[in-house]
CSV table of C-alpha atoms in Angstrom, one decimal:
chain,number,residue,atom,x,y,z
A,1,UNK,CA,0.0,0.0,0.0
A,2,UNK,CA,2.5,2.8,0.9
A,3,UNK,CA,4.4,1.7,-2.3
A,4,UNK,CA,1.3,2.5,-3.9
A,5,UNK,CA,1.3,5.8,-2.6
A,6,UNK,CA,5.2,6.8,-3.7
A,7,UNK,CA,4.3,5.5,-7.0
A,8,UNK,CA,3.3,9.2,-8.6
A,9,UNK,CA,6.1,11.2,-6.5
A,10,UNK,CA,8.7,8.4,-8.1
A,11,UNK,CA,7.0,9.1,-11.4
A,12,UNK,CA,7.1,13.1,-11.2
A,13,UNK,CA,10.6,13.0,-9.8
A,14,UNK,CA,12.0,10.9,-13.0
A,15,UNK,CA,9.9,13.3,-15.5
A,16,UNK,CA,11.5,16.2,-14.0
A,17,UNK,CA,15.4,15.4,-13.6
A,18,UNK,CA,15.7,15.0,-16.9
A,19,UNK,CA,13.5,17.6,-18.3
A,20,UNK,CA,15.6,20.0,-16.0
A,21,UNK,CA,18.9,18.3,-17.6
A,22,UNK,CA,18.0,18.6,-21.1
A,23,UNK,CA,17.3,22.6,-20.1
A,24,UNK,CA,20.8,22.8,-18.5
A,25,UNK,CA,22.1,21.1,-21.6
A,26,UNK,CA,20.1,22.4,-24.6
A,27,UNK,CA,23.8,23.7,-26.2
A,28,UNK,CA,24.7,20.1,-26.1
A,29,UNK,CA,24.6,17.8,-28.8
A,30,UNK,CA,20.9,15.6,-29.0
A,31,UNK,CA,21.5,12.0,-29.6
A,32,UNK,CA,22.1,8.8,-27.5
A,33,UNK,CA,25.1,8.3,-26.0
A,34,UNK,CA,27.1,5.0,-27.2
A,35,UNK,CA,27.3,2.7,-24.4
A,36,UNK,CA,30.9,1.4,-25.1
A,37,UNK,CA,34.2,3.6,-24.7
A,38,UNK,CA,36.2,3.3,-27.7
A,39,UNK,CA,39.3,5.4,-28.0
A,40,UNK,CA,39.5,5.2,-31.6
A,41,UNK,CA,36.5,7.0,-32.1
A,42,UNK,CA,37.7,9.6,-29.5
A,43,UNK,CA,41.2,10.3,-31.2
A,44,UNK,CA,39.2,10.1,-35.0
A,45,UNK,CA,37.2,13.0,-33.3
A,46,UNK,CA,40.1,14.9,-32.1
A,47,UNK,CA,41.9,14.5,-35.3
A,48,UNK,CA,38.5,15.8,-37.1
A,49,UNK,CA,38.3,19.2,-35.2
A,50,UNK,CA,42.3,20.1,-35.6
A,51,UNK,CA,42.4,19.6,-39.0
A,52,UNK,CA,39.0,21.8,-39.4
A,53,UNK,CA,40.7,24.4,-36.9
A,54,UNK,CA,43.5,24.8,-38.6
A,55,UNK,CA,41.7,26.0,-41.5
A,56,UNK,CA,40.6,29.0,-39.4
A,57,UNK,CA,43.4,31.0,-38.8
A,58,UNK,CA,41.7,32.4,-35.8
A,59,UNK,CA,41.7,29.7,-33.9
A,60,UNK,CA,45.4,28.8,-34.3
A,61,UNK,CA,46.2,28.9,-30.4
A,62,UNK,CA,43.4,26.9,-30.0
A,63,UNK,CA,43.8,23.2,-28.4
A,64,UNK,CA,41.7,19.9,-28.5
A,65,UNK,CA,41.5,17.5,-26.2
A,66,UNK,CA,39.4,14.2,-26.7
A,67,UNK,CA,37.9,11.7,-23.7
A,68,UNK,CA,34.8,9.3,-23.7
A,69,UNK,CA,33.0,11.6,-27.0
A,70,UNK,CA,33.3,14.8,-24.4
A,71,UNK,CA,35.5,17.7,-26.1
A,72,UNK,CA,37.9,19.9,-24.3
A,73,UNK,CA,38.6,23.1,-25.8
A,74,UNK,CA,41.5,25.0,-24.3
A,75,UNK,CA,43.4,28.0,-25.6
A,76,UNK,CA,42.8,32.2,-26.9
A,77,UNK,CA,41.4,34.1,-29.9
A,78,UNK,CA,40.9,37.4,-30.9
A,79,UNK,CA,37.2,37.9,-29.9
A,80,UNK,CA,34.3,37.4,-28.2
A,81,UNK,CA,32.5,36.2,-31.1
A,82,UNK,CA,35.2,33.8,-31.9
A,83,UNK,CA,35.0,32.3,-28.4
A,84,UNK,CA,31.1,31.0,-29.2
A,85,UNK,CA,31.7,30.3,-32.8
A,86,UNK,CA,34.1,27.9,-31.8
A,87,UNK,CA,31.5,25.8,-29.4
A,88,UNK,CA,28.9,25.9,-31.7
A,89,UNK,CA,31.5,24.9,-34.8
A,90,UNK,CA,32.5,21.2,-32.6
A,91,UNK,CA,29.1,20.7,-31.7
A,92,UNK,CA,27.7,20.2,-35.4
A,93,UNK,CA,31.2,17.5,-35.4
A,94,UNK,CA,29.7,13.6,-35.5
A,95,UNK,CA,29.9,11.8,-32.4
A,96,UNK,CA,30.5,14.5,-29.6
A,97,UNK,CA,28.9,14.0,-26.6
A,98,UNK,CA,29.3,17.1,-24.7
A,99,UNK,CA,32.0,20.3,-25.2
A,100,UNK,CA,33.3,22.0,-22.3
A,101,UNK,CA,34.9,25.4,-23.9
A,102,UNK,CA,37.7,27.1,-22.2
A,103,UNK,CA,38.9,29.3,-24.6
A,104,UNK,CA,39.1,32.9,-23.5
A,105,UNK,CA,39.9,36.4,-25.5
A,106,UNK,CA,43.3,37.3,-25.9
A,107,UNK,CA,45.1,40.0,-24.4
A,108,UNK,CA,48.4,40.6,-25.6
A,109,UNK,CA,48.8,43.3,-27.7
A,110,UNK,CA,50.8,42.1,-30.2
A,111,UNK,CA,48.5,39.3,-30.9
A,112,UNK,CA,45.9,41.7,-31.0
A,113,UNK,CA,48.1,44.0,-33.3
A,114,UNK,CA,49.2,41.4,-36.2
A,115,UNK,CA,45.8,40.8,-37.6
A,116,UNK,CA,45.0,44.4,-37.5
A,117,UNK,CA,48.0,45.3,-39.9
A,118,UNK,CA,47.5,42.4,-41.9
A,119,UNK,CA,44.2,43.9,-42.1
A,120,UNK,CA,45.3,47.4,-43.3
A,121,UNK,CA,48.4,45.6,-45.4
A,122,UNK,CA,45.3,43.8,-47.1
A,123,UNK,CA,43.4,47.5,-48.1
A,124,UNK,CA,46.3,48.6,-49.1
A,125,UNK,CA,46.9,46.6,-51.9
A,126,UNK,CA,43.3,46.1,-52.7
A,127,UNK,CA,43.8,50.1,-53.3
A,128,UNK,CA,46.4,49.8,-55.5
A,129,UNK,CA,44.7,47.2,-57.2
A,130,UNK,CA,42.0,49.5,-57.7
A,131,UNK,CA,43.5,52.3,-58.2
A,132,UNK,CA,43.5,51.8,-62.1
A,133,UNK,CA,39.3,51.3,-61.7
A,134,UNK,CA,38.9,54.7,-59.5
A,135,UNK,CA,40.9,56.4,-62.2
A,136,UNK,CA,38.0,55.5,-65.0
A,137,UNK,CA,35.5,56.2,-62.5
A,138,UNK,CA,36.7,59.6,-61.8
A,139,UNK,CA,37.5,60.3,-65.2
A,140,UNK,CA,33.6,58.9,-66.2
A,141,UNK,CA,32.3,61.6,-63.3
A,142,UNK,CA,34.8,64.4,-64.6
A,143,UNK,CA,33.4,64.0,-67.9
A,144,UNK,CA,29.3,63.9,-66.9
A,145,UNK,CA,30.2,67.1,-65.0
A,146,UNK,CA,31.9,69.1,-67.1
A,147,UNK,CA,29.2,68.2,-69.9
A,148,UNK,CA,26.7,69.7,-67.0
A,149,UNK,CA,28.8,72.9,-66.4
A,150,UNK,CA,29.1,74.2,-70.3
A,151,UNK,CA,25.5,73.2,-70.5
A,152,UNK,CA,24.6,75.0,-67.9
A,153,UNK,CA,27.3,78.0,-69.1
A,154,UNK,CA,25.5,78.5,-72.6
A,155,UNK,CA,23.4,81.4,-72.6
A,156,UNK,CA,20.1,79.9,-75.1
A,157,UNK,CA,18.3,78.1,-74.6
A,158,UNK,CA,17.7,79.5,-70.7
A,159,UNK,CA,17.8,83.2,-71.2
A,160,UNK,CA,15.0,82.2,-73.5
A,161,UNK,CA,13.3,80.0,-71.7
A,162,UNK,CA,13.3,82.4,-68.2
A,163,UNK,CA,11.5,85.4,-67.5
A,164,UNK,CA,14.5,86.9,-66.2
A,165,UNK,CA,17.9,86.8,-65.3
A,166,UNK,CA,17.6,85.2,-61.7
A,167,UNK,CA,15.0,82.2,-62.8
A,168,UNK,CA,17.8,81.5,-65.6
A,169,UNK,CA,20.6,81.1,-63.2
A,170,UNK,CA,18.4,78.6,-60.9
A,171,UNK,CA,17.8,76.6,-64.3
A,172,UNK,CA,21.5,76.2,-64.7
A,173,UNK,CA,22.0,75.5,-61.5
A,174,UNK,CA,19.4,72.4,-61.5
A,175,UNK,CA,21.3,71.4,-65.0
A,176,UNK,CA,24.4,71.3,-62.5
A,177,UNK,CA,23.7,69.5,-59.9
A,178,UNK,CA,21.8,66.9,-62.1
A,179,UNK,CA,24.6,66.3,-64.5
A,180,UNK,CA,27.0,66.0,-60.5
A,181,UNK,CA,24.0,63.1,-59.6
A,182,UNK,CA,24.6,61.6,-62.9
A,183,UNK,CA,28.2,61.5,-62.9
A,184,UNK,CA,28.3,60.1,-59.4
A,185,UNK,CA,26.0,57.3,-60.6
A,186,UNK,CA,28.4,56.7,-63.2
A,187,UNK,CA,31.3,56.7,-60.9
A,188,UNK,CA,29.6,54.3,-58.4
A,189,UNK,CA,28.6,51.9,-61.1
A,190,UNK,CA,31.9,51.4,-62.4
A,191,UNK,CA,33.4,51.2,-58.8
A,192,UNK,CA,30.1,48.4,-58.1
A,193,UNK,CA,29.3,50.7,-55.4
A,194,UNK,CA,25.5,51.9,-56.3
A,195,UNK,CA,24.3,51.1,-53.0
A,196,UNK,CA,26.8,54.0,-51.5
A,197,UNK,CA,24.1,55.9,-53.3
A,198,UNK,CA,21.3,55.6,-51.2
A,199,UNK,CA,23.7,56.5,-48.5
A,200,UNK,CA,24.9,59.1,-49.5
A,201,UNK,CA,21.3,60.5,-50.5
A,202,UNK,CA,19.3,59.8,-47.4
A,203,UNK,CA,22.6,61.9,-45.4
A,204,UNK,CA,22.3,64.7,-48.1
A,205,UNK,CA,18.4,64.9,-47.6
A,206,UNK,CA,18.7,64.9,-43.6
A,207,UNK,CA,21.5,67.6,-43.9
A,208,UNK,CA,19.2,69.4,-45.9
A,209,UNK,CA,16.0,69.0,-44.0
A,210,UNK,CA,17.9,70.6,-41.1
A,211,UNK,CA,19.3,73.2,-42.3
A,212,UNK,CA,15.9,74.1,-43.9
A,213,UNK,CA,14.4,74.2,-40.6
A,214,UNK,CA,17.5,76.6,-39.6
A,215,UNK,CA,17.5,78.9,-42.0
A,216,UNK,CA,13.4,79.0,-42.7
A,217,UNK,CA,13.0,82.5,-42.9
A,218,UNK,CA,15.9,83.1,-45.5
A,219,UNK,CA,14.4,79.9,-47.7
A,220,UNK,CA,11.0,81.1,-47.4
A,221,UNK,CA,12.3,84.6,-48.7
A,222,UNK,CA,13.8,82.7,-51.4
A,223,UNK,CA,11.0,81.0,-52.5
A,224,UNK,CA,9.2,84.5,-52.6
A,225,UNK,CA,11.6,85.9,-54.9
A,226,UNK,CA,11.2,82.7,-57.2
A,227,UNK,CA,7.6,83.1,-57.3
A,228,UNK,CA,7.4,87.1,-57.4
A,229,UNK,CA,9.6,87.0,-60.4
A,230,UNK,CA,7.9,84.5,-62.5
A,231,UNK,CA,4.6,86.5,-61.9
A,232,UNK,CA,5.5,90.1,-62.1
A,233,UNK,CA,3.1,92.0,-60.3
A,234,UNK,CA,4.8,95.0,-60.9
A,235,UNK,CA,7.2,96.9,-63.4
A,236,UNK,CA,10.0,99.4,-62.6
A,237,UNK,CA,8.6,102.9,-61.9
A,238,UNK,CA,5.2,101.9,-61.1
A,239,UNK,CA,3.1,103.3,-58.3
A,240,UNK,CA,2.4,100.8,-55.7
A,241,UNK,CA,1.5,100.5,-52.1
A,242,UNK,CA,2.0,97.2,-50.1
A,243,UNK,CA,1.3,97.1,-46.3
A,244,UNK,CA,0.5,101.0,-46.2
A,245,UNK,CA,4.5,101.6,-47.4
A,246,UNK,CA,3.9,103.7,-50.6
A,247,UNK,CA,6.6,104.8,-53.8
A,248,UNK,CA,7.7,103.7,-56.9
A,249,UNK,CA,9.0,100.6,-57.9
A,250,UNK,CA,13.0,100.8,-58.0
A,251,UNK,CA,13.9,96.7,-58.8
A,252,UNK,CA,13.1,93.8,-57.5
A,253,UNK,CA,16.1,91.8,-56.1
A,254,UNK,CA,16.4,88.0,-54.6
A,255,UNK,CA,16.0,89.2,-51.2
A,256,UNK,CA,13.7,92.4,-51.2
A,257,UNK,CA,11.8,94.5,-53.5
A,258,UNK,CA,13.1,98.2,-53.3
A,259,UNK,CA,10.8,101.6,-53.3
A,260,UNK,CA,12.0,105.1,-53.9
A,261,UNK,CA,9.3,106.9,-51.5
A,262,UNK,CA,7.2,110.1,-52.4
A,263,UNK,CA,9.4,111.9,-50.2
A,264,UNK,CA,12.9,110.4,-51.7
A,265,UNK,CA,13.4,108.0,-49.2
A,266,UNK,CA,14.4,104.1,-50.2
A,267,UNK,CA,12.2,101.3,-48.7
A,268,UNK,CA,13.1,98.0,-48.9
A,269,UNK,CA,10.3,95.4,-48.1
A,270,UNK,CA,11.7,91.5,-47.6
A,271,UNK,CA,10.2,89.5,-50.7
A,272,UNK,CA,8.5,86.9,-48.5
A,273,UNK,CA,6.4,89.8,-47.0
A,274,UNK,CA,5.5,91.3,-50.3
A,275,UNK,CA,5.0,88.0,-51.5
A,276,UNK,CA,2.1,87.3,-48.7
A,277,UNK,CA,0.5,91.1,-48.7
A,278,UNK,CA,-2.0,92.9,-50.5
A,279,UNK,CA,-0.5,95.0,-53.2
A,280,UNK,CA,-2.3,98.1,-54.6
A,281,UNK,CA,-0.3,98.8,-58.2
A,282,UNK,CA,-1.7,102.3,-59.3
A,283,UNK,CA,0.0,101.8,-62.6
A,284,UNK,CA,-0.9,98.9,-64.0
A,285,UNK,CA,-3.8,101.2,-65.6
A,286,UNK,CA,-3.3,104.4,-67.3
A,287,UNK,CA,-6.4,105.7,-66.5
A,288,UNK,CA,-6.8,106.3,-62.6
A,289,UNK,CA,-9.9,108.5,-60.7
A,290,UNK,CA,-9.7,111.4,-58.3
A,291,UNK,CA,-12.4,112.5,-55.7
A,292,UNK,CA,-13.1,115.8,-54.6
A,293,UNK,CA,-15.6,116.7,-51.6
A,294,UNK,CA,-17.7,119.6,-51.5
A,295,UNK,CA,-20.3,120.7,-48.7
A,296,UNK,CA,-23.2,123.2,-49.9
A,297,UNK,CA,-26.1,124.9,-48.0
A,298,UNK,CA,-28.9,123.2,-46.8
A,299,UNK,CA,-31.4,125.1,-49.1
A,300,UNK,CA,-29.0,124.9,-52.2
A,301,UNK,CA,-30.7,123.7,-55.2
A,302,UNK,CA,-28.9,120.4,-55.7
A,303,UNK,CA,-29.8,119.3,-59.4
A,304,UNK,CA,-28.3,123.2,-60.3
A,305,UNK,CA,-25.4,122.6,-58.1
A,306,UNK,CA,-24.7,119.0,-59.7
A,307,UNK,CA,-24.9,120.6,-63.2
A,308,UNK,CA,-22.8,122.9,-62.8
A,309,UNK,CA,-19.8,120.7,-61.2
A,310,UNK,CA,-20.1,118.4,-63.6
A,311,UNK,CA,-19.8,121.3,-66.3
A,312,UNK,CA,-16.4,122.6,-64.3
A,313,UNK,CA,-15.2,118.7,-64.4
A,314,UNK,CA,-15.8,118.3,-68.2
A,315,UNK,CA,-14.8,121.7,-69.3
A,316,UNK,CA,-11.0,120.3,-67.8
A,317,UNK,CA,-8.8,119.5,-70.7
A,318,UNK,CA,-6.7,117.1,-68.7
A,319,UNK,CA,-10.0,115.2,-67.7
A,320,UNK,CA,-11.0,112.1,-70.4
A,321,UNK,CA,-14.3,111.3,-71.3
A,322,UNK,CA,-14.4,107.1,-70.8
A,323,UNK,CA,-14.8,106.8,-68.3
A,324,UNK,CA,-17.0,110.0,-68.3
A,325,UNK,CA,-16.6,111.7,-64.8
A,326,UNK,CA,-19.7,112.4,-62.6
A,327,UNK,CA,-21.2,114.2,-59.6
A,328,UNK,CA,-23.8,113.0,-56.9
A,329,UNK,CA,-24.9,113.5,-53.4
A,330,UNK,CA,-22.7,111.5,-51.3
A,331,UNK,CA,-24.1,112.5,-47.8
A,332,UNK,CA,-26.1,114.7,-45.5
A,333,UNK,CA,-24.3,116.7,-42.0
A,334,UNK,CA,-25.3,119.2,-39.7
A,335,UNK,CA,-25.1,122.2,-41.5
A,336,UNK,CA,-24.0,121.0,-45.0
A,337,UNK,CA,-25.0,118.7,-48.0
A,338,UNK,CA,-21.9,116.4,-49.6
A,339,UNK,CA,-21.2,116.5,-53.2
A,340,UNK,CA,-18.9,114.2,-54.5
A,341,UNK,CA,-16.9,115.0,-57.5
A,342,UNK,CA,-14.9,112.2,-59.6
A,343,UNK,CA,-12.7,112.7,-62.5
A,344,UNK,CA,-10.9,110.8,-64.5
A,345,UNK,CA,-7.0,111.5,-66.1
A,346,UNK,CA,-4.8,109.7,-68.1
A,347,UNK,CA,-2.1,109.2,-65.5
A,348,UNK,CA,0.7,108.6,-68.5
A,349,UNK,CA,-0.1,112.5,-69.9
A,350,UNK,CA,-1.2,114.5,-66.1
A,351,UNK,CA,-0.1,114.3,-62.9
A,352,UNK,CA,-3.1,113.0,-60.5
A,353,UNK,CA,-2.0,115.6,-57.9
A,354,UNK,CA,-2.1,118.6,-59.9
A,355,UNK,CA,-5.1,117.4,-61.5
A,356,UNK,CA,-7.0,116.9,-58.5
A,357,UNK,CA,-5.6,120.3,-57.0
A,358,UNK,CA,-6.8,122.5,-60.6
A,359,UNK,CA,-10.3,120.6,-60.8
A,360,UNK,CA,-11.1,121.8,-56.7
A,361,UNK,CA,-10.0,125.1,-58.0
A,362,UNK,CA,-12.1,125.3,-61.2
A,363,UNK,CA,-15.1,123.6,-59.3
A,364,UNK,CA,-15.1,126.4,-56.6
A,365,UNK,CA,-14.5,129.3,-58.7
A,366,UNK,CA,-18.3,128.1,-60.9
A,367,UNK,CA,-20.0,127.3,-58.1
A,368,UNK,CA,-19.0,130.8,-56.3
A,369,UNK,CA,-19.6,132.5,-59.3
A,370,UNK,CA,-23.1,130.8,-59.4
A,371,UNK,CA,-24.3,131.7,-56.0
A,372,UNK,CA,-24.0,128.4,-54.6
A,373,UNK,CA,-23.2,128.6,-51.3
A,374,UNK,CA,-20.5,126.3,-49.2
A,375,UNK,CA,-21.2,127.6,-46.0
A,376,UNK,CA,-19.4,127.2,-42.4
A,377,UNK,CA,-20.0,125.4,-39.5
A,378,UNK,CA,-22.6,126.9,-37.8
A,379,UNK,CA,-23.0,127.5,-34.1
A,380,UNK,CA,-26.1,128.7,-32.1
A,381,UNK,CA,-25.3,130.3,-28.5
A,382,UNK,CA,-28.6,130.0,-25.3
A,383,UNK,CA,-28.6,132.7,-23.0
A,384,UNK,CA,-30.7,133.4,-20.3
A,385,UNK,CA,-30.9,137.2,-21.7
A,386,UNK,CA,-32.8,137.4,-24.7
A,387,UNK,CA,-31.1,140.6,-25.9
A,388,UNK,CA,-27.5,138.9,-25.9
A,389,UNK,CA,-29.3,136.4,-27.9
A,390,UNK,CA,-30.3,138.7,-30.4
A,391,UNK,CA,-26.9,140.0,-30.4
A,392,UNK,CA,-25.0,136.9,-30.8
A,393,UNK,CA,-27.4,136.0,-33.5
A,394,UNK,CA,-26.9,139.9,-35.1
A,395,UNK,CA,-23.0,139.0,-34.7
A,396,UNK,CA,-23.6,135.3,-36.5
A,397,UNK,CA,-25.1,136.8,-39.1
A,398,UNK,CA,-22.9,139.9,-39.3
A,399,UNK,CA,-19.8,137.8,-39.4
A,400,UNK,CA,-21.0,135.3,-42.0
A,401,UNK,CA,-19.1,135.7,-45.2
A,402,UNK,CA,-20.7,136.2,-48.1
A,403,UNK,CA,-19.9,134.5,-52.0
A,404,UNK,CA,-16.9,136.5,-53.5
A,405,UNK,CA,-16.6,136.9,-56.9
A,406,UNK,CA,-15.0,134.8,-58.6
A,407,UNK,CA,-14.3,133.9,-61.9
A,408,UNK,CA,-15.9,131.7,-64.6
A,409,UNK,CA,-13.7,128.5,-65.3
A,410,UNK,CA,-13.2,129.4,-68.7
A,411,UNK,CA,-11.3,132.6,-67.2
A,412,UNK,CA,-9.2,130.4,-64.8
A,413,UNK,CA,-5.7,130.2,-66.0
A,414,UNK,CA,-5.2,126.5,-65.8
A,415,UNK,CA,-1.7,125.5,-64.7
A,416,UNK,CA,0.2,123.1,-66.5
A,417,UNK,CA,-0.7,119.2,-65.1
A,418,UNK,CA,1.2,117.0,-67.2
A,419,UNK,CA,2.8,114.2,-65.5
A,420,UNK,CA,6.1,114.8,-63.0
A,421,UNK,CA,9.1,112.5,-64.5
A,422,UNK,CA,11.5,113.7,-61.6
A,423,UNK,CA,11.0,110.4,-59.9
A,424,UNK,CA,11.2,108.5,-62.8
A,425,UNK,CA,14.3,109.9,-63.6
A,426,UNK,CA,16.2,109.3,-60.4
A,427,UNK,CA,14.6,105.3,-60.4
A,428,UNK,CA,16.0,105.0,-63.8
A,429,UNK,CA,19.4,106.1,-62.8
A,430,UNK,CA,19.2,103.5,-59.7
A,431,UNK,CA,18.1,101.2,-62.3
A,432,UNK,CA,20.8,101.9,-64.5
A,433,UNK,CA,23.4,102.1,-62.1
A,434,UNK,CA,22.8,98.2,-61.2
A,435,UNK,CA,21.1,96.3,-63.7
A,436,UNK,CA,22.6,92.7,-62.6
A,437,UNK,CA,21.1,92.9,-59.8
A,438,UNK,CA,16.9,92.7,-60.9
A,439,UNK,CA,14.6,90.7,-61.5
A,440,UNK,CA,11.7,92.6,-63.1
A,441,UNK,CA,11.6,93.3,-67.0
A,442,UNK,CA,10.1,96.0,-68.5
A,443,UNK,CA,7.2,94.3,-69.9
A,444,UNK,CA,4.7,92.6,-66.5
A,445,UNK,CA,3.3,89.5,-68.0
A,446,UNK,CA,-0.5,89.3,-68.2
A,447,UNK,CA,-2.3,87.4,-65.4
């Protein structure tokens, strides 16, 4: 009965002794384990793993030892890897029971020295060897290159096929650098080296992706100058205004576009900021409006009033018919009734200043000389006394100015409006004085 009992711990036990062996002993060889001890077998094994060691020159100070099918290993090599290479190389030998590995990594220098100069002795000759190959491949990539650079040096077809000077030097230097790609590929494939390639691409991209990110503003400007001198929004001496900055158009540059003020003064606005703004180009067309503002009496007679501006306006030489200029009733105040007044000039023949300035005058003087009033603020004083009310009112009207007389317009002596070319004279001398340096032709392209 009680050996009935110790039957399953007997069982257990022998299922797990071995199962714990065979863990402890997994790098072992698998196989049964010949009963008999034959020493012939032991020194055919022995003899077996010298003569496949001394094949391997890196196991040349390594010793074997044979003894009932369990393999000795004594001795040094170079590496780790070497050490574990060497267990795993006897193992795979027929008839080994077990290998006990005692070789360690070397540490004497010289030992460690002698394979690393037979090493460089090796590349060295390999060079020379190659040295006849590199000079084809070098001459193969001298040649693509050069092709690239008196491509890229010709003047037609990219001065042709650019809008301007600045867009033709960024063709040539894409031609460039494609023919340097292709002549590297040309290199490498002689030199059976392509995969370097992607190497050297992915390093070249991450280079460049950083110093994108580092120098963002001054790419993003760049970019700007590409894009504002392919589209031209604007042509030397033209009148423009771009964030409230306003002058004439000097040149247009790969950093910043450059304005000669009103007042004389340069202005130079980064191209990536002109690029993103709203630009106002008061040039583009010849024909360009002015507005004049005039205030009348309450109890003027605004049809008479209306005629007769709009007689003053058309009666203007400098003023063109289409479009044809008008007058209306832009607004009612306190003490006075808006008439708006627009003219029209051809800004290529009259100066928009003058002309402005002449028609206020010629628009006064007709409707002065017809009565119409264009009275004053008015102010009306309370007292408590009535006579100083009475006398304030007696001054008010005392001190109001009557219509003087003036002249009809055809009387006026109209002063001469033609266009001022002062400015345009001193931003075709900046011009002039650097002409490599813009980007802008005389001619905007149509959008």
């Amino acid at each position: 009965m009680r050996l009935f009992l110790l039957l399953p711990f007997l069982f257990a036990l022998n299922v797990a002794v071995p199962a714990s062996a065979q863990t402890a002993e997994s790098d072992q060889p698998a196989g049964q384990i010949a009963v008999e001890d034959n020493a012939a077998t032991d020194a055919a094994i022995a003899t077996r793993i010298r003569d496949i060691l001394e094949e391997l020159e890196v196991y040349s100070n390594v010793t074997v030892s044979v003894s009932n099918g369990i393999v000795l290993l004594r001795g040094t090599t170079l590496d780790a890897a070497s050490v574990t290479a060497v267990g795993e190389l006897v193992n795979r030998v027929e008839g080994v029971v077990a290998v006990e590995n005692r070789v360690i990594e070397s540490t004497d220098l010289m030992e460690r020295l002698d394979p690393l100069m037979e090493r460089f002795s090796d590349r060295m000759q390999r060079s020379i060897a190659y040295l006849p190959l590199l000079m084809v491949a070098l001459t193969a990539f001298a040649i693509v290159a050069a092709l690239g650079i008196l491509l890229a040096r010709m003047k037609q077809p990219w001065d042709r096929l650019a809008p301007n000077m600045f867009i033709a030097d960024i063709y040539r230097q894409i031609i460039r650098l494609v023919f340097l790609i292709a002549g590297l590929v040309v290199a490498l494939d002689i030199l059976n080296a392509t995969a370097l390639l992607s190497t050297i691409l992915g390093a070249a991209g991450i280079i460049g992706l950083a110093i994108g990110f580092a120098v963002r503003d001054t790419v993003e400007n760049f970019i700007a100058s590409i894009m504002l001198s392919i589209r031209q929004p604007f042509r030397p001496n033209d009148s423009i205004e771009i964030n409230g900055d306003e002058g004439m158009v000097i040149r247009l540059t790969s950093r910043a576009t450059i304005l000669l003020s009103f007042d004389g003064n340069h202005i130079r606005i980064p191209n990536s900021t002109v690029f993103k703004s709203r630009i106002v180009n008061y040039s583009r067309n010849a024909e360009r409006r002015f507005v004049i503002d005039f205030g009348v009496a309450g109890d003027t007679d605004l049809t008479e009033a209306r005629q007769i501006a709009l007689n003053a306006l058309q009666s203007l030489p400098f003023v063109i018919e289409a479009p044809a200029p008008g007058v209306w009733v832009e607004g009612l105040g306190d003490s006075t009734i808006t008439l708006r007044c627009a003219g029209w000039v051809n800004q290529q023949d009259s100066s928009l200043v003058l002309a402005r300035g002449e028609a206020i005058e010629v628009i006064k003087t007709a409707l002065e000389e017809a009565g119409v009033e264009m009275p004053e603020p008015t102010y009306r004083l309370v007292s408590q006394s009535a006579g100083s009310s009475t006398a304030a009112s007696n001054n008010q009207t005392q001190g109001k100015a009557k219509p003087a007389a003036g002249k009809t317009p055809e009387q006026v002596d109209l002063k001469d409006v033609s266009a001022d070319e002062a400015l345009d004279d001193i931003v075709n001398e900046e011009r002039d004085a650097r002409q490599d340096n813009d980007l802008l032709t005389r001619q905007a392209p149509e959008e």
